[in-house]
Every structure is written in C-alpha cells, then in structure tokens.
Amino acid sequence: MDNSSGVGVIDKAAMVLDALEAGPTTLAQLVAATGLARPTVHRLALALVHHRLVARDIQGRFVLGSRLVELASAAGEDRLIAAAGPILVQLRDATGESAQIFRRQGDWRVCVASAERPVGLRDTIPVGTQLTMKAGSAAQILVAWEDHDRLLEGLNNARFTPTVRAGVRRRGWAQSLGEREPGVASVSAPVRGPSGRVIAAVSISGPIERLTRQPGRQHAEVVCSAARLLTEALRKGND
C-alpha cells in the first residue's frame, strides 16, 4: 500500500515517527527501518527533537517525544485507553483475575489501564505503575516481536530465555510463574497498532494458587480474544 501523501518531507518524518512506535531506536536502526539515507534520517530526527515530537533517552536513542502526548491529550482521545475500559472489565469478569494493559516506555513497561478484581487476593497494579522489562508475561510480549538488536538487548539479563521468546511468537501469547514477583502468575497477549506492530500487551495476573502452574492453558484463549478486540478497535479508529 502506498502511504505517500505527495509531500516528501512530511512522508519521511512520518516514517521516522512510525519507526519509533515500538520503542527506543538508535540512528542505525532508524536508517534500517525507514530505508532513508543516514544524513536524511539524522537531520529529520534532530528537527523532530527540536519540536519535541521526538526525544533522546539516557542512552542517546531516539524515542517518541512528550509533545505527542500533549497533542493526544488535546485531541481528547487515546484510542487504546478509550477502548480498554469495557474490554478489560469483560476480561476480568471472564477470568476472575485483575486485568491490565502495558505499554513500553523506554526501559520500562507502564500500566496504562487496569480493571482490578474487586474482592479477595489479587495482584494490584495501579495505572502508572512502572515494571521491569526483564520479567513477566507482558514483558515477554513486548520483547518478543522486537527487531534483532533490540531483541538481544531485551533478552540480556532477562528472566526469560530465547527459547521462551520463540514459544511466545509461535503461540501468540505468554505466561509467567513467579517471574516478576514470587507467587504471582500472569498471561499476556499482544495488541497491535494499525501498522501491525506490537504496541502493548494485555494481561491478567493473580496468585499461582488460583491461576495454577499452567495459566495459559486456562486463560490464553480469552486473553488473546481481548487483545484482538483492542487491535480491531485501533484499526477501526485509524480508518
């Protein structure tokens, strides 16, 4: 599909922003992702930094900038969060466990929406909570579809292995048992943006005693269904 608008500089800037959707990106990775010449990518990225549409993280990599958050807020909608509420409630009620959505922000994954189990023992993760990218089923999801360099970085010192990551890609969902926190199990599935990239993970989490030592066998189907609903909501919103 031809995404060209006919305005070259805008199209190229959009390619840079699209390439940053998945997370922190080096200049070399931007060049590879966009197919543009290195000087062009460098010039565009620095211009976008000037306008706060792009920023640099502590390692000097390019990331989406704070101005985009401000613009999204001004527009009054974040389609993922807007769609998340009822879908997370359905997921919580279907599984009896707390449900969350995580996005990657730099070296962390952040809970951007949640529906907590109302009573009994539960895994409480308030909106805004930052958790590690090195453990947990949501981290597995957010790492599994990264490009080669970012994937190697994600697996470095992670509590999950390349074999686990390969299984996540093959099945389309992830599970963890006490990876992030002793006694806590979780199941997660990928949410994809309109471009097809994995932009978030939808999860349920709770005590291993209730989710069992094979939580995916019990809950993967309904978690994957919630992820598909969210993906479809994002696709429709982009039409």
Coordinates of N, CA and C in Angstrom, one line a residue:
M1 N 0.8 -1.2 0.0 CA 0.0 0.0 0.0 C 0.9 1.2 0.0
D2 N 0.6 2.2 -0.9 CA 1.3 3.4 -1.0 C 0.8 4.4 0.1
N3 N 1.7 4.8 1.0 CA 1.3 5.7 2.1 C 1.8 7.1 1.8
S4 N 2.2 7.4 0.6 CA 2.8 8.7 0.2 C 1.6 9.7 0.1
S5 N 1.9 10.8 0.7 CA 1.0 12.0 0.6 C 1.3 12.9 -0.5
G6 N 2.5 12.7 -1.1 CA 3.0 13.6 -2.1 C 3.8 14.8 -1.6
V7 N 3.9 14.9 -0.2 CA 4.7 15.9 0.4 C 5.9 15.2 1.0
G8 N 7.0 15.2 0.3 CA 8.1 14.3 0.7 C 8.6 14.4 2.1
V9 N 8.9 15.6 2.6 CA 9.4 15.8 3.9 C 8.5 15.3 5.0
I10 N 7.2 15.5 4.8 CA 6.2 15.0 5.8 C 6.2 13.5 5.8
D11 N 6.2 12.9 4.6 CA 6.2 11.5 4.5 C 7.4 10.9 5.2
K12 N 8.6 11.5 5.0 CA 9.8 11.0 5.6 C 9.8 11.1 7.1
A13 N 9.3 12.3 7.6 CA 9.1 12.5 9.0 C 8.2 11.5 9.6
A14 N 7.1 11.2 8.9 CA 6.1 10.2 9.4 C 6.8 8.8 9.4
M15 N 7.6 8.5 8.5 CA 8.4 7.2 8.5 C 9.2 7.1 9.8
V16 N 9.9 8.2 10.1 CA 10.7 8.2 11.4 C 9.8 8.0 12.6
L17 N 8.7 8.7 12.7 CA 7.8 8.5 13.8 C 7.3 7.1 13.9
D18 N 6.9 6.5 12.7 CA 6.4 5.2 12.7 C 7.4 4.2 13.2
A19 N 8.7 4.4 12.8 CA 9.7 3.5 13.3 C 10.0 3.6 14.8
L20 N 9.6 4.7 15.4 CA 9.8 4.8 16.9 C 8.6 4.3 17.7
E21 N 7.6 3.8 17.0 CA 6.4 3.3 17.7 C 6.7 2.2 18.6
A22 N 7.7 1.3 18.2 CA 8.0 0.1 19.0 C 8.9 0.4 20.2
G23 N 9.5 1.6 20.3 CA 10.3 1.9 21.4 C 11.6 2.5 21.1
P24 N 12.6 2.7 22.0 CA 13.8 3.4 21.8 C 14.6 2.8 20.6
T25 N 15.1 3.7 19.8 CA 15.7 3.3 18.5 C 17.0 4.1 18.2
T26 N 18.1 3.4 17.9 CA 19.3 4.1 17.5 C 19.2 4.7 16.1
L27 N 20.1 5.5 15.8 CA 20.1 6.1 14.4 C 20.3 5.0 13.4
A28 N 21.1 4.1 13.6 CA 21.3 3.0 12.6 C 20.0 2.2 12.5
Q29 N 19.3 1.9 13.6 CA 18.0 1.2 13.5 C 17.0 2.0 12.7
L30 N 17.0 3.4 12.9 CA 16.1 4.2 12.2 C 16.4 4.2 10.7
V31 N 17.7 4.2 10.3 CA 18.0 4.1 8.9 C 17.5 2.8 8.3
A32 N 17.8 1.7 9.0 CA 17.3 0.4 8.6 C 15.8 0.3 8.4
A33 N 15.1 0.9 9.4 CA 13.6 0.8 9.4 C 13.0 1.6 8.3
T34 N 13.6 2.8 8.0 CA 13.0 3.7 7.1 C 13.5 3.5 5.7
G35 N 14.7 3.0 5.5 CA 15.3 2.9 4.2 C 15.8 4.2 3.6
L36 N 15.8 5.2 4.5 CA 16.3 6.5 4.0 C 17.8 6.7 4.2
A37 N 18.4 7.6 3.6 CA 19.8 7.9 3.8 C 20.1 8.3 5.2
R38 N 21.2 7.9 5.7 CA 21.6 8.2 7.1 C 21.6 9.8 7.4
P39 N 22.2 10.6 6.5 CA 22.1 12.0 6.7 C 20.7 12.6 6.8
T40 N 19.8 12.0 5.9 CA 18.4 12.5 5.9 C 17.7 12.1 7.2
V41 N 17.9 10.9 7.7 CA 17.3 10.4 8.9 C 17.8 11.3 10.1
H42 N 19.1 11.5 10.1 CA 19.7 12.3 11.2 C 19.1 13.7 11.3
R43 N 19.1 14.3 10.1 CA 18.5 15.7 10.0 C 17.0 15.7 10.5
L44 N 16.3 14.8 10.0 CA 14.8 14.7 10.3 C 14.7 14.5 11.8
A45 N 15.4 13.5 12.3 CA 15.3 13.2 13.8 C 15.6 14.4 14.7
L46 N 16.7 15.1 14.3 CA 17.1 16.2 15.1 C 16.0 17.4 15.0
A47 N 15.4 17.5 13.8 CA 14.4 18.5 13.7 C 13.2 18.1 14.5
L48 N 12.8 16.8 14.5 CA 11.7 16.4 15.4 C 12.0 16.5 16.8
V49 N 13.3 16.3 17.2 CA 13.7 16.6 18.6 C 13.5 18.0 19.0
H50 N 13.8 18.9 18.1 CA 13.7 20.4 18.3 C 12.2 20.7 18.6
H51 N 11.3 20.0 18.0 CA 9.9 20.3 18.1 C 9.2 19.4 19.2
R52 N 10.1 18.6 19.9 CA 9.6 17.8 21.0 C 8.7 16.6 20.5
L53 N 8.7 16.4 19.2 CA 7.9 15.2 18.7 C 8.7 14.0 18.9
V54 N 10.0 14.1 19.0 CA 11.0 13.0 19.3 C 11.9 13.5 20.5
A55 N 12.4 12.6 21.3 CA 13.3 12.9 22.4 C 14.4 11.9 22.3
R56 N 15.4 12.1 23.2 CA 16.5 11.1 23.4 C 16.4 10.5 24.8
D57 N 16.7 9.2 24.9 CA 16.7 8.6 26.2 C 18.1 8.7 26.8
I58 N 18.3 8.1 27.9 CA 19.6 8.3 28.7 C 20.7 7.7 27.9
Q59 N 20.4 6.7 27.0 CA 21.5 6.1 26.2 C 21.7 6.8 24.8
G60 N 20.9 7.9 24.6 CA 21.0 8.6 23.4 C 20.2 8.1 22.3
R61 N 19.4 7.1 22.5 CA 18.5 6.6 21.5 C 17.3 7.5 21.3
F62 N 16.7 7.4 20.1 CA 15.5 8.2 19.8 C 14.3 7.5 20.3
V63 N 13.4 8.3 20.9 CA 12.1 7.9 21.4 C 11.0 8.9 21.0
L64 N 9.8 8.5 21.0 CA 8.7 9.4 20.8 C 8.7 10.5 21.9
G65 N 8.4 11.7 21.5 CA 8.5 12.8 22.4 C 7.3 13.2 23.1
S66 N 7.4 14.1 24.2 CA 6.3 14.4 25.0 C 5.3 15.3 24.3
R67 N 5.7 16.0 23.2 CA 4.7 16.8 22.5 C 3.6 15.9 21.9
L68 N 3.9 14.7 21.6 CA 2.9 13.8 21.0 C 1.8 13.5 22.1
V69 N 2.3 13.3 23.4 CA 1.3 13.1 24.5 C 0.4 14.3 24.6
E70 N 1.0 15.4 24.6 CA 0.3 16.7 24.7 C -0.8 16.8 23.6
L71 N -0.4 16.5 22.4 CA -1.3 16.6 21.3 C -2.4 15.6 21.4
A72 N -2.1 14.3 21.8 CA -3.1 13.3 22.0 C -4.1 13.7 23.1
S73 N -3.6 14.3 24.2 CA -4.4 14.8 25.2 C -5.3 15.9 24.8
A74 N -4.8 16.8 24.0 CA -5.6 17.9 23.5 C -6.7 17.4 22.5
A75 N -6.4 16.4 21.8 CA -7.4 15.8 20.9 C -8.5 15.1 21.7
G76 N -8.2 14.8 23.0 CA -9.3 14.3 23.8 C -9.4 12.8 23.7
E77 N -8.4 12.1 23.1 CA -8.6 10.7 23.0 C -7.3 10.0 22.9
D78 N -7.2 8.8 23.5 CA -6.2 7.8 23.2 C -7.0 6.6 22.9
R79 N -6.9 6.2 21.7 CA -7.9 5.1 21.3 C -7.7 3.8 22.1
L80 N -6.4 3.5 22.4 CA -6.2 2.3 23.1 C -6.9 2.4 24.5
I81 N -6.6 3.5 25.2 CA -7.2 3.6 26.6 C -8.7 3.8 26.5
A82 N -9.2 4.5 25.5 CA -10.6 4.7 25.3 C -11.3 3.3 25.1
A83 N -10.7 2.5 24.3 CA -11.3 1.2 24.1 C -11.1 0.2 25.2
A84 N -10.1 0.4 26.1 CA -9.6 -0.5 27.0 C -10.7 -0.8 28.1
G85 N -11.3 0.2 28.6 CA -12.2 0.1 29.8 C -13.1 -1.1 29.7
P86 N -14.1 -1.2 28.8 CA -15.0 -2.3 28.8 C -14.4 -3.6 28.4
I87 N -13.4 -3.6 27.6 CA -12.7 -4.9 27.3 C -12.0 -5.5 28.5
L88 N -11.3 -4.6 29.3 CA -10.7 -5.1 30.5 C -11.7 -5.6 31.5
V89 N -12.8 -4.9 31.6 CA -13.8 -5.4 32.6 C -14.3 -6.7 32.2
Q90 N -14.6 -6.9 30.9 CA -15.0 -8.2 30.4 C -14.0 -9.3 30.6
L91 N -12.7 -9.0 30.4 CA -11.6 -9.9 30.7 C -11.5 -10.3 32.2
R92 N -11.6 -9.3 33.0 CA -11.6 -9.5 34.5 C -12.8 -10.4 34.9
D93 N -13.9 -10.1 34.4 CA -15.1 -10.9 34.8 C -15.1 -12.3 34.2
A94 N -14.5 -12.5 33.0 CA -14.4 -13.8 32.4 C -13.4 -14.7 33.2
T95 N -12.3 -14.1 33.7 CA -11.2 -14.9 34.3 C -11.3 -14.8 35.8
G96 N -11.9 -13.8 36.4 CA -11.9 -13.6 37.8 C -10.6 -13.1 38.3
E97 N -9.8 -12.6 37.4 CA -8.5 -12.0 37.8 C -8.3 -10.6 37.4
S98 N -7.4 -9.8 38.0 CA -7.1 -8.4 37.6 C -6.6 -8.4 36.2
A99 N -7.0 -7.4 35.4 CA -6.6 -7.3 34.0 C -5.9 -5.9 33.8
Q100 N -4.9 -5.9 33.0 CA -4.1 -4.7 32.7 C -3.7 -4.6 31.3
I101 N -3.3 -3.4 30.9 CA -2.7 -3.1 29.6 C -1.3 -2.4 29.9
F102 N -0.3 -2.9 29.3 CA 1.1 -2.4 29.5 C 1.6 -1.9 28.1
R103 N 2.2 -0.7 28.2 CA 3.0 -0.2 27.1 C 4.4 -0.1 27.5
R104 N 5.3 -0.2 26.5 CA 6.7 0.0 26.7 C 7.0 1.5 26.7
Q105 N 7.7 2.0 27.7 CA 8.2 3.4 27.7 C 9.7 3.3 28.1
G106 N 10.6 3.5 27.1 CA 12.0 3.4 27.4 C 12.4 2.0 27.9
D107 N 13.0 1.9 29.1 CA 13.4 0.6 29.6 C 12.4 0.0 30.6
W108 N 11.2 0.5 30.6 CA 10.2 0.1 31.5 C 8.9 -0.3 30.7
R109 N 8.0 -1.1 31.4 CA 6.7 -1.2 30.9 C 5.8 -0.5 31.9
V110 N 4.8 0.2 31.4 CA 4.0 1.0 32.2 C 2.5 0.6 32.1
C111 N 1.8 0.4 33.2 CA 0.4 0.1 33.2 C -0.4 1.3 32.8
V112 N -1.1 1.2 31.7 CA -1.9 2.4 31.2 C -3.4 2.2 31.4
A113 N -3.8 1.0 31.7 CA -5.2 0.8 32.0 C -5.3 -0.5 32.8
S114 N -6.3 -0.5 33.7 CA -6.5 -1.7 34.5 C -7.9 -1.9 35.0
A115 N -8.3 -3.2 35.3 CA -9.6 -3.5 35.9 C -9.3 -4.5 37.0
E116 N -9.4 -4.1 38.2 CA -9.0 -5.0 39.3 C -10.1 -5.9 39.8
R117 N -9.7 -7.1 40.2 CA -10.6 -8.0 40.9 C -11.1 -7.3 42.1
P118 N -12.4 -7.2 42.3 CA -13.0 -6.4 43.4 C -12.8 -6.9 44.8
V119 N -12.7 -8.3 44.9 CA -12.6 -8.9 46.3 C -11.5 -10.0 46.2
G120 N -11.1 -10.3 47.4 CA -10.2 -11.5 47.6 C -8.7 -11.1 47.2
L121 N -7.9 -12.1 47.3 CA -6.5 -12.0 47.0 C -6.3 -11.6 45.5
R122 N -5.5 -10.5 45.2 CA -5.4 -10.1 43.9 C -4.0 -9.4 43.7
D123 N -3.6 -9.3 42.4 CA -2.3 -8.7 42.1 C -2.7 -7.2 41.7
T124 N -2.4 -6.3 42.5 CA -2.8 -4.9 42.3 C -1.7 -4.1 41.6
I125 N -2.1 -3.6 40.4 CA -1.1 -2.8 39.6 C -1.8 -1.6 39.2
P126 N -1.7 -0.5 39.9 CA -2.4 0.8 39.6 C -1.9 1.3 38.2
V127 N -2.8 2.1 37.6 CA -2.4 2.8 36.4 C -1.2 3.7 36.7
G128 N -0.2 3.7 35.8 CA 1.0 4.5 36.0 C 2.2 3.7 36.6
T129 N 1.9 2.5 37.1 CA 3.0 1.7 37.7 C 4.0 1.3 36.6
Q130 N 5.3 1.5 36.9 CA 6.4 1.1 36.1 C 6.9 -0.2 36.6
L131 N 7.0 -1.2 35.6 CA 7.5 -2.5 36.0 C 8.7 -2.9 35.0
T132 N 9.4 -3.9 35.4 CA 10.6 -4.3 34.7 C 10.3 -4.8 33.3
M133 N 11.2 -4.6 32.3 CA 11.0 -5.3 31.0 C 11.8 -6.6 31.0
K134 N 12.3 -7.0 32.1 CA 13.1 -8.2 32.2 C 12.4 -9.4 32.8
A135 N 11.1 -9.3 33.2 CA 10.4 -10.4 33.8 C 8.9 -10.1 33.6
G136 N 8.2 -11.3 33.6 CA 6.7 -11.2 33.5 C 6.2 -11.4 32.1
S137 N 5.0 -11.9 32.0 CA 4.5 -12.3 30.6 C 4.3 -11.1 29.7
A138 N 3.9 -9.9 30.3 CA 3.7 -8.7 29.5 C 5.1 -8.3 28.9
A139 N 6.2 -8.4 29.7 CA 7.5 -8.1 29.2 C 7.9 -9.0 28.1
Q140 N 7.6 -10.3 28.2 CA 7.8 -11.3 27.2 C 7.2 -10.8 25.9
I141 N 5.9 -10.4 25.9 CA 5.2 -10.0 24.8 C 5.8 -8.8 24.1
L142 N 6.2 -7.8 24.9 CA 6.7 -6.5 24.4 C 8.1 -6.7 23.9
V143 N 8.8 -7.7 24.3 CA 10.2 -8.0 23.7 C 10.1 -8.9 22.5
A144 N 9.1 -9.9 22.5 CA 9.2 -11.0 21.5 C 9.2 -10.6 20.1
W145 N 8.6 -9.5 19.7 CA 8.5 -9.0 18.3 C 9.4 -7.9 18.0
E146 N 10.4 -7.6 18.9 CA 11.3 -6.5 18.6 C 12.3 -6.9 17.5
D147 N 12.9 -5.9 16.9 CA 13.9 -6.2 15.9 C 15.2 -6.8 16.5
H148 N 16.1 -7.3 15.7 CA 17.2 -8.1 16.2 C 18.0 -7.4 17.3
D149 N 18.4 -6.2 17.1 CA 19.3 -5.5 18.1 C 18.5 -5.3 19.4
R150 N 17.3 -4.8 19.3 CA 16.5 -4.5 20.5 C 16.1 -5.8 21.2
L151 N 15.9 -6.9 20.4 CA 15.6 -8.2 21.0 C 16.8 -8.7 21.8
L152 N 18.0 -8.6 21.3 CA 19.2 -9.0 22.1 C 19.3 -8.2 23.3
E153 N 19.1 -7.0 23.2 CA 19.1 -6.1 24.4 C 18.1 -6.5 25.4
G154 N 16.9 -6.8 24.9 CA 15.8 -7.2 25.8 C 16.0 -8.5 26.5
L155 N 16.7 -9.4 25.8 CA 17.0 -10.8 26.5 C 18.1 -10.7 27.4
N156 N 19.0 -9.7 27.3 CA 20.2 -9.6 28.2 C 19.7 -9.4 29.7
N157 N 20.1 -10.3 30.5 CA 19.8 -10.3 31.9 C 18.3 -10.5 32.2
A158 N 17.5 -11.0 31.2 CA 16.1 -11.2 31.4 C 15.9 -12.5 32.1
R159 N 14.8 -12.7 32.8 CA 14.5 -13.9 33.5 C 13.8 -14.9 32.6
F160 N 13.5 -14.5 31.3 CA 13.0 -15.4 30.3 C 14.1 -15.6 29.2
T161 N 14.1 -16.8 28.6 CA 15.1 -17.2 27.7 C 14.7 -17.0 26.2
P162 N 15.7 -17.1 25.3 CA 15.4 -17.1 23.9 C 14.4 -18.2 23.5
T163 N 14.5 -19.3 24.2 CA 13.5 -20.4 23.9 C 12.1 -20.0 24.3
V164 N 12.0 -19.3 25.4 CA 10.7 -18.8 25.9 C 10.1 -17.8 24.9
R165 N 11.0 -16.9 24.4 CA 10.6 -15.9 23.5 C 10.1 -16.5 22.2
A166 N 10.8 -17.6 21.7 CA 10.4 -18.3 20.5 C 9.0 -18.9 20.7
G167 N 8.8 -19.5 21.8 CA 7.5 -20.0 22.1 C 6.4 -19.0 22.1
V168 N 6.7 -17.8 22.7 CA 5.7 -16.7 22.7 C 5.3 -16.4 21.3
R169 N 6.2 -16.2 20.4 CA 6.0 -15.8 19.0 C 5.2 -16.9 18.3
R170 N 5.5 -18.2 18.6 CA 4.8 -19.3 17.9 C 3.3 -19.4 18.4
R171 N 3.1 -19.3 19.7 CA 1.8 -19.4 20.2 C 0.9 -18.2 20.1
G172 N 1.6 -17.0 20.2 CA 0.9 -15.7 20.2 C 0.4 -15.3 21.5
W173 N 1.0 -15.9 22.6 CA 0.7 -15.4 24.0 C 1.8 -15.9 24.9
A174 N 1.8 -15.3 26.1 CA 2.9 -15.6 27.0 C 2.3 -15.9 28.4
Q175 N 3.1 -16.6 29.2 CA 2.7 -16.9 30.6 C 3.9 -16.7 31.5
S176 N 3.7 -16.4 32.7 CA 4.8 -16.4 33.7 C 4.4 -16.9 35.0
L177 N 5.3 -17.5 35.7 CA 5.1 -18.1 37.1 C 6.1 -17.5 38.0
G178 N 5.8 -16.6 38.8 CA 6.7 -16.0 39.8 C 7.9 -15.3 39.2
E179 N 7.8 -14.9 37.9 CA 9.0 -14.3 37.3 C 9.2 -12.9 37.8
R180 N 8.1 -12.1 37.9 CA 8.2 -10.7 38.3 C 8.2 -10.7 39.9
E181 N 7.3 -11.5 40.4 CA 7.1 -11.4 41.9 C 6.7 -12.9 42.3
P182 N 7.3 -13.4 43.4 CA 7.1 -14.7 43.9 C 5.6 -14.9 44.1
G183 N 5.0 -16.0 43.7 CA 3.7 -16.4 44.0 C 2.6 -15.8 43.0
V184 N 3.1 -15.0 42.0 CA 2.2 -14.3 41.1 C 2.4 -15.0 39.7
A185 N 1.2 -15.3 39.1 CA 1.2 -15.8 37.7 C 0.5 -14.8 36.8
S186 N 0.8 -14.9 35.5 CA 0.2 -14.0 34.6 C 0.1 -14.6 33.2
V187 N -0.8 -14.1 32.4 CA -1.0 -14.5 31.0 C -1.1 -13.2 30.2
S188 N -0.4 -13.0 29.1 CA -0.5 -11.8 28.3 C -0.6 -12.2 26.8
A189 N -1.1 -11.2 26.0 CA -1.2 -11.3 24.5 C -0.9 -10.0 23.9
P190 N -0.4 -9.9 22.6 CA 0.0 -8.7 22.0 C -1.2 -7.9 21.4
V191 N -1.2 -6.6 21.6 CA -2.1 -5.6 21.0 C -1.3 -4.9 19.9
R192 N -1.8 -4.9 18.7 CA -1.1 -4.3 17.5 C -1.7 -3.0 17.1
G193 N -0.8 -2.1 16.7 CA -1.3 -0.8 16.1 C -1.7 -1.0 14.7
P194 N -2.2 0.0 14.1 CA -2.7 0.0 12.7 C -1.6 -0.5 11.7
S195 N -0.3 -0.2 12.0 CA 0.8 -0.7 11.2 C 1.1 -2.1 11.3
G196 N 0.5 -2.8 12.3 CA 0.8 -4.2 12.6 C 1.8 -4.4 13.6
R197 N 2.5 -3.4 14.1 CA 3.5 -3.5 15.2 C 2.8 -3.8 16.5
V198 N 3.5 -4.6 17.3 CA 3.0 -4.8 18.7 C 3.3 -3.5 19.5
I199 N 2.2 -2.9 20.0 CA 2.4 -1.6 20.7 C 2.0 -1.7 22.2
A200 N 1.4 -2.8 22.6 CA 1.0 -3.0 24.0 C 0.8 -4.5 24.3
A201 N 0.7 -4.8 25.6 CA 0.3 -6.2 26.0 C -0.9 -6.1 26.9
V202 N -1.9 -6.9 26.7 CA -3.0 -7.1 27.6 C -2.7 -8.3 28.4
S203 N -3.0 -8.2 29.7 CA -2.6 -9.2 30.7 C -3.7 -9.5 31.7
I204 N -3.6 -10.7 32.3 CA -4.3 -10.9 33.6 C -3.2 -11.4 34.5
S205 N -3.4 -11.1 35.8 CA -2.4 -11.6 36.8 C -3.1 -11.9 38.1
G206 N -2.5 -12.8 38.9 CA -3.1 -13.2 40.2 C -2.2 -14.3 40.8
P207 N -2.7 -14.8 41.9 CA -1.9 -15.8 42.6 C -1.8 -17.1 41.9
I208 N -0.6 -17.7 41.9 CA -0.4 -19.0 41.2 C -1.4 -20.1 41.7
E209 N -1.7 -20.0 43.0 CA -2.7 -21.0 43.6 C -4.0 -21.0 42.8
R210 N -4.4 -19.8 42.3 CA -5.7 -19.7 41.6 C -5.5 -19.9 40.1
L211 N -4.4 -19.3 39.5 CA -4.2 -19.4 38.1 C -3.6 -20.8 37.7
T212 N -3.0 -21.5 38.7 CA -2.4 -22.8 38.5 C -1.0 -22.6 37.9
R213 N -0.2 -23.7 37.7 CA 1.1 -23.6 37.2 C 1.1 -23.6 35.6
Q214 N -0.1 -23.7 35.1 CA -0.2 -23.6 33.6 C -1.4 -22.6 33.3
P215 N -1.2 -21.4 33.6 CA -2.2 -20.4 33.5 C -2.7 -20.2 32.0
G216 N -1.7 -20.4 31.1 CA -2.1 -20.2 29.7 C -3.1 -21.2 29.2
R217 N -3.0 -22.4 29.7 CA -3.9 -23.5 29.3 C -5.4 -23.1 29.7
Q218 N -5.4 -22.4 30.8 CA -6.8 -22.0 31.3 C -7.3 -20.7 30.7
H219 N -6.4 -19.7 30.5 CA -6.8 -18.4 30.2 C -6.3 -17.8 28.9
A220 N -5.4 -18.4 28.1 CA -4.8 -17.8 26.9 C -5.9 -17.4 25.9
E221 N -6.9 -18.3 25.7 CA -7.9 -18.0 24.7 C -8.6 -16.7 24.9
V222 N -9.1 -16.5 26.2 CA -9.8 -15.3 26.4 C -8.9 -14.0 26.5
V223 N -7.7 -14.2 26.9 CA -6.7 -13.0 26.9 C -6.4 -12.7 25.4
C224 N -6.2 -13.7 24.6 CA -6.0 -13.4 23.1 C -7.2 -12.8 22.5
S225 N -8.4 -13.2 22.9 CA -9.6 -12.6 22.3 C -9.7 -11.1 22.7
A226 N -9.3 -10.7 24.0 CA -9.3 -9.3 24.4 C -8.3 -8.5 23.6
A227 N -7.1 -9.1 23.3 CA -6.1 -8.5 22.5 C -6.6 -8.2 21.1
R228 N -7.3 -9.2 20.5 CA -7.8 -9.0 19.2 C -8.9 -7.9 19.1
L229 N -9.7 -7.8 20.2 CA -10.7 -6.7 20.2 C -10.0 -5.4 20.3
L230 N -9.0 -5.2 21.1 CA -8.3 -4.0 21.2 C -7.6 -3.6 19.9
T231 N -7.0 -4.6 19.3 CA -6.3 -4.4 18.0 C -7.3 -3.9 16.9
E232 N -8.5 -4.5 16.9 CA -9.5 -4.2 16.0 C -10.0 -2.7 16.2
A233 N -10.1 -2.4 17.5 CA -10.6 -1.0 17.9 C -9.6 0.0 17.3
L234 N -8.3 -0.3 17.4 CA -7.3 0.6 16.9 C -7.3 0.7 15.4
R235 N -7.6 -0.4 14.8 CA -7.6 -0.4 13.3 C -8.8 0.4 12.8
K236 N -10.0 0.2 13.5 CA -11.2 1.0 13.1 C -11.0 2.5 13.3
G237 N -10.3 2.8 14.4 CA -10.1 4.2 14.7 C -9.2 4.9 13.7
N238 N -8.4 4.0 13.0 CA -7.5 4.6 12.0 C -8.1 4.7 10.6
D239 N -9.3 4.1 10.4 CA -9.9 4.1 9.1 C -10.4 5.5 8.7

